[in-house]
Amino acid sequence: MALASIVVAAKTKQTATVLWFHGLGDTGAGWSFLAEELSGLFPYVKWIFPNAPIKPVTLNNGYPMPAWFDVTGLDKSHLKQEDEAGMLASVASMNRIIREEVDSGIPSNRIVVGGFSQGCVLSLLTGLTSEYKLGAVIGCSGWLGLSSKFSSMASEANKDTPILMCHGDNDPVVLPQYGKESAENLKSLGYNITRKTYPGLPHSANDTEIRDIAQFLKQHIPPTNEVS
């Protein structure tokens, strides 16, 4: 089933697309501020903020909430109890959106996937297993899902795709150590990782992080020479 998305159209001729995936219990609207803040810098970018399906979440005592996959807890032992089927179903949904963008004429290397918390898990898995060569991958305040089998799932297409991983050093929800270990794991596999940490930042974003994201986007999906 196709997921509904918040879509912010490019202000000029679209030459790039950013997909951004929200965290557990949130919606695409919760991150649409990213487009509002950055569309002036990136008038040629179409922003897509998909909404996760509503599903029972063990961490939430089984009550339904927006979730890309089920989680039983957020300490290391619980993170190893992974909802592989849920993760892969969400990856498949995101790949359909990527395919639609490519089919509409956007080169895959002008598409960036990013996300926060659970959305970070989804962006890393989607970006690094996609058969489309993407422009970049951004993961904030999250971790690498399915890490024990990731190397067998990864696509050759994105072995060299630049990855930005951001994390607040005062995050009590997804501990910064988890993000650090994931970044080191990916780096050991040969991935191009840029890692940023933010002093005092809890499980959220701040202006410095948004500026770093903007700089990363400008580097990897710069303006083209096309006339709008």
Short mmCIF file of C-alpha atoms in Angstrom, two decimals:
data_model
loop_
_atom_site.label_atom_id
_atom_site.label_comp_id
_atom_site.label_asym_id
_atom_site.label_seq_id
_atom_site.Cartn_x
_atom_site.Cartn_y
_atom_site.Cartn_z
CA MET A 1 0.00 0.00 0.00
CA ALA A 2 1.35 3.42 -0.94
CA LEU A 3 2.09 5.66 2.03
CA ALA A 4 0.82 9.22 2.19
CA SER A 5 3.55 11.86 2.18
CA ILE A 6 3.93 15.54 2.91
CA VAL A 7 5.36 16.95 -0.33
CA VAL A 8 6.92 20.39 -0.65
CA ALA A 9 7.39 21.23 -4.32
CA ALA A 10 10.53 22.81 -5.72
CA LYS A 11 10.26 26.59 -6.08
CA THR A 12 11.97 26.51 -9.48
CA LYS A 13 12.58 23.71 -11.98
CA GLN A 14 13.08 20.55 -9.96
CA THR A 15 16.51 18.97 -10.46
CA ALA A 16 16.85 17.07 -7.15
CA THR A 17 14.77 15.34 -4.48
CA VAL A 18 15.25 14.88 -0.74
CA LEU A 19 13.31 12.14 1.06
CA TRP A 20 13.26 12.58 4.85
CA PHE A 21 11.95 9.92 7.24
CA HIS A 22 10.56 10.87 10.66
CA GLY A 23 11.01 9.08 13.98
CA LEU A 24 8.79 6.79 16.04
CA GLY A 25 5.37 8.27 16.84
CA ASP A 26 5.90 11.28 14.59
CA THR A 27 4.61 12.11 11.10
CA GLY A 28 6.07 13.64 7.97
CA ALA A 29 4.64 17.00 9.05
CA GLY A 30 6.93 16.91 12.09
CA TRP A 31 9.96 17.39 9.84
CA SER A 32 8.46 19.59 7.13
CA PHE A 33 10.17 22.55 8.83
CA LEU A 34 13.33 21.29 7.13
CA ALA A 35 11.91 22.25 3.74
CA GLU A 36 10.64 25.57 5.09
CA GLU A 37 14.07 26.45 6.47
CA LEU A 38 16.14 25.19 3.54
CA SER A 39 14.00 25.74 0.45
CA GLY A 40 15.53 29.20 -0.01
CA LEU A 41 18.96 27.58 -0.31
CA PHE A 42 17.62 24.74 -2.45
CA PRO A 43 14.82 26.11 -4.64
CA TYR A 44 15.40 23.27 -7.13
CA VAL A 45 14.71 20.53 -4.54
CA LYS A 46 11.44 18.69 -4.09
CA TRP A 47 11.04 17.56 -0.47
CA ILE A 48 9.15 14.37 0.38
CA PHE A 49 8.28 13.53 4.00
CA PRO A 50 6.57 10.11 4.03
CA ASN A 51 4.24 9.12 6.87
CA ALA A 52 4.98 5.81 8.56
CA PRO A 53 2.14 3.28 8.79
CA ILE A 54 0.24 2.98 12.07
CA LYS A 55 1.14 -0.29 13.77
CA PRO A 56 1.26 -1.82 17.27
CA VAL A 57 4.59 -1.02 18.94
CA THR A 58 5.92 -3.24 21.72
CA LEU A 59 7.81 -0.31 23.30
CA ASN A 60 4.44 1.46 23.54
CA ASN A 61 2.81 -1.50 25.35
CA GLY A 62 1.44 -2.75 22.05
CA TYR A 63 -0.59 0.36 21.34
CA PRO A 64 -0.62 1.50 17.69
CA MET A 65 1.42 4.50 16.65
CA PRO A 66 3.27 5.66 13.53
CA ALA A 67 6.27 3.35 13.17
CA TRP A 68 8.55 2.21 10.38
CA PHE A 69 9.10 -1.04 12.29
CA ASP A 70 8.44 -2.50 15.74
CA VAL A 71 10.86 -1.89 18.61
CA THR A 72 10.83 -3.67 21.95
CA GLY A 73 13.12 -1.17 23.66
CA LEU A 74 16.00 1.20 23.00
CA ASP A 75 18.83 -0.33 24.99
CA LYS A 76 21.40 -2.47 23.24
CA SER A 77 19.83 -5.83 24.12
CA HIS A 78 16.43 -4.73 22.79
CA LEU A 79 17.89 -3.19 19.64
CA LYS A 80 19.24 -6.63 18.77
CA GLN A 81 15.65 -7.98 18.75
CA GLU A 82 14.99 -6.53 15.34
CA ASP A 83 11.77 -6.43 13.36
CA GLU A 84 13.46 -7.41 10.12
CA ALA A 85 10.18 -7.88 8.24
CA GLY A 86 8.98 -4.42 9.28
CA MET A 87 12.27 -2.79 8.34
CA LEU A 88 12.37 -4.44 4.92
CA ALA A 89 8.71 -3.57 4.23
CA SER A 90 9.48 0.09 4.95
CA VAL A 91 12.60 -0.04 2.76
CA ALA A 92 10.46 -1.43 -0.07
CA SER A 93 7.98 1.45 0.36
CA MET A 94 10.79 4.02 0.19
CA ASN A 95 12.26 2.34 -2.88
CA ARG A 96 8.92 2.78 -4.62
CA ILE A 97 9.11 6.53 -3.96
CA ILE A 98 12.69 6.64 -5.26
CA ARG A 99 11.58 4.75 -8.38
CA GLU A 100 8.76 7.23 -8.94
CA GLU A 101 11.20 10.14 -8.78
CA VAL A 102 13.58 8.46 -11.23
CA ASP A 103 10.68 7.64 -13.54
CA SER A 104 9.66 11.32 -13.45
CA GLY A 105 13.08 12.31 -14.76
CA ILE A 106 15.20 13.00 -11.68
CA PRO A 107 18.62 11.27 -11.95
CA SER A 108 19.11 8.93 -9.00
CA ASN A 109 22.39 10.64 -8.08
CA ARG A 110 20.31 13.80 -7.48
CA ILE A 111 18.20 12.01 -4.84
CA VAL A 112 19.15 12.10 -1.15
CA VAL A 113 17.58 10.03 1.63
CA GLY A 114 17.75 11.11 5.25
CA GLY A 115 16.02 10.50 8.53
CA PHE A 116 15.86 10.92 12.30
CA SER A 117 15.92 8.13 14.92
CA GLN A 118 13.84 5.28 13.44
CA GLY A 119 13.99 7.30 10.24
CA CYS A 120 17.80 7.19 10.43
CA VAL A 121 17.62 3.39 10.52
CA LEU A 122 15.38 3.53 7.45
CA SER A 123 17.56 6.02 5.56
CA LEU A 124 20.74 3.96 6.09
CA LEU A 125 19.07 0.70 5.09
CA THR A 126 17.26 2.22 2.12
CA GLY A 127 20.20 4.22 0.87
CA LEU A 128 22.84 1.55 1.19
CA THR A 129 20.80 -1.36 -0.18
CA SER A 130 19.24 0.57 -3.08
CA GLU A 131 20.13 -0.50 -6.61
CA TYR A 132 19.89 3.16 -7.59
CA LYS A 133 23.09 5.18 -7.18
CA LEU A 134 21.98 7.95 -4.81
CA GLY A 135 23.47 11.37 -4.23
CA ALA A 136 23.94 11.04 -0.47
CA VAL A 137 22.55 9.51 2.73
CA ILE A 138 21.91 11.33 6.01
CA GLY A 139 21.24 9.64 9.35
CA CYS A 140 20.48 11.62 12.53
CA SER A 141 20.22 10.32 16.11
CA GLY A 142 19.85 6.69 15.08
CA TRP A 143 21.71 3.49 14.31
CA LEU A 144 22.38 0.93 11.60
CA GLY A 145 19.64 -1.69 11.56
CA LEU A 146 20.25 -5.33 10.63
CA SER A 147 23.95 -4.69 11.19
CA SER A 148 24.83 -8.37 11.58
CA LYS A 149 23.69 -9.12 8.03
CA PHE A 150 24.09 -5.67 6.50
CA SER A 151 27.25 -6.47 4.53
CA SER A 152 25.39 -9.20 2.62
CA MET A 153 22.47 -6.83 1.88
CA ALA A 154 24.45 -3.79 0.76
CA SER A 155 24.40 -2.81 -2.90
CA GLU A 156 27.48 -2.10 -4.96
CA ALA A 157 25.73 0.99 -6.35
CA ASN A 158 26.14 2.94 -3.10
CA LYS A 159 29.50 1.68 -1.82
CA ASP A 160 30.97 5.16 -2.43
CA THR A 161 27.89 7.25 -1.64
CA PRO A 162 28.70 9.92 0.97
CA ILE A 163 27.01 9.45 4.35
CA LEU A 164 26.48 12.10 7.03
CA MET A 165 25.74 10.78 10.53
CA CYS A 166 24.74 13.28 13.24
CA HIS A 167 24.02 12.73 16.93
CA GLY A 168 23.61 14.83 20.07
CA ASP A 169 26.06 13.81 22.79
CA ASN A 170 23.34 14.16 25.44
CA ASP A 171 20.77 11.90 23.74
CA PRO A 172 19.04 9.79 26.44
CA VAL A 173 16.77 7.94 23.96
CA VAL A 174 19.17 6.58 21.33
CA LEU A 175 22.52 6.72 23.08
CA PRO A 176 25.27 8.47 21.11
CA GLN A 177 27.42 5.37 21.52
CA TYR A 178 25.01 3.44 19.28
CA GLY A 179 25.39 5.97 16.51
CA LYS A 180 29.18 6.03 16.96
CA GLU A 181 29.39 2.22 16.77
CA SER A 182 27.22 2.21 13.64
CA ALA A 183 29.40 4.84 11.98
CA GLU A 184 32.55 2.87 12.87
CA ASN A 185 30.96 -0.33 11.55
CA LEU A 186 30.15 1.34 8.23
CA LYS A 187 33.59 2.93 8.04
CA SER A 188 35.20 -0.49 8.61
CA LEU A 189 33.21 -1.74 5.59
CA GLY A 190 34.73 1.01 3.46
CA TYR A 191 31.90 3.56 3.48
CA ASN A 192 32.48 7.30 3.16
CA ILE A 193 31.32 8.53 6.58
CA THR A 194 31.22 12.07 7.93
CA ARG A 195 30.24 12.03 11.61
CA LYS A 196 29.12 15.07 13.57
CA THR A 197 28.30 15.29 17.28
CA TYR A 198 26.57 18.17 19.03
CA PRO A 199 27.43 19.09 22.64
CA GLY A 200 24.46 19.08 25.00
CA LEU A 201 21.94 18.12 22.31
CA PRO A 202 19.30 15.58 23.46
CA HIS A 203 17.14 13.44 21.12
CA SER A 204 16.35 16.27 18.73
CA ALA A 205 17.93 18.60 16.17
CA ASN A 206 19.36 22.09 16.53
CA ASP A 207 20.41 24.97 14.29
CA THR A 208 24.01 23.79 14.02
CA GLU A 209 22.91 20.35 12.86
CA ILE A 210 20.53 21.85 10.30
CA ARG A 211 23.38 24.02 8.98
CA ASP A 212 25.59 20.93 8.67
CA ILE A 213 22.82 19.13 6.78
CA ALA A 214 22.45 22.13 4.46
CA GLN A 215 26.19 22.25 3.80
CA PHE A 216 26.22 18.51 3.06
CA LEU A 217 23.30 18.84 0.66
CA LYS A 218 24.94 21.80 -1.10
CA GLN A 219 28.06 19.69 -1.59
CA HIS A 220 26.31 16.64 -3.00
CA ILE A 221 23.26 18.03 -4.82
CA PRO A 222 24.50 21.47 -5.91
CA PRO A 223 22.59 23.63 -8.36
CA THR A 224 22.79 22.48 -11.95
CA ASN A 225 23.34 24.67 -14.98
CA GLU A 226 19.82 24.06 -16.22
CA VAL A 227 17.68 27.13 -16.77
CA SER A 228 14.38 26.96 -14.88
#
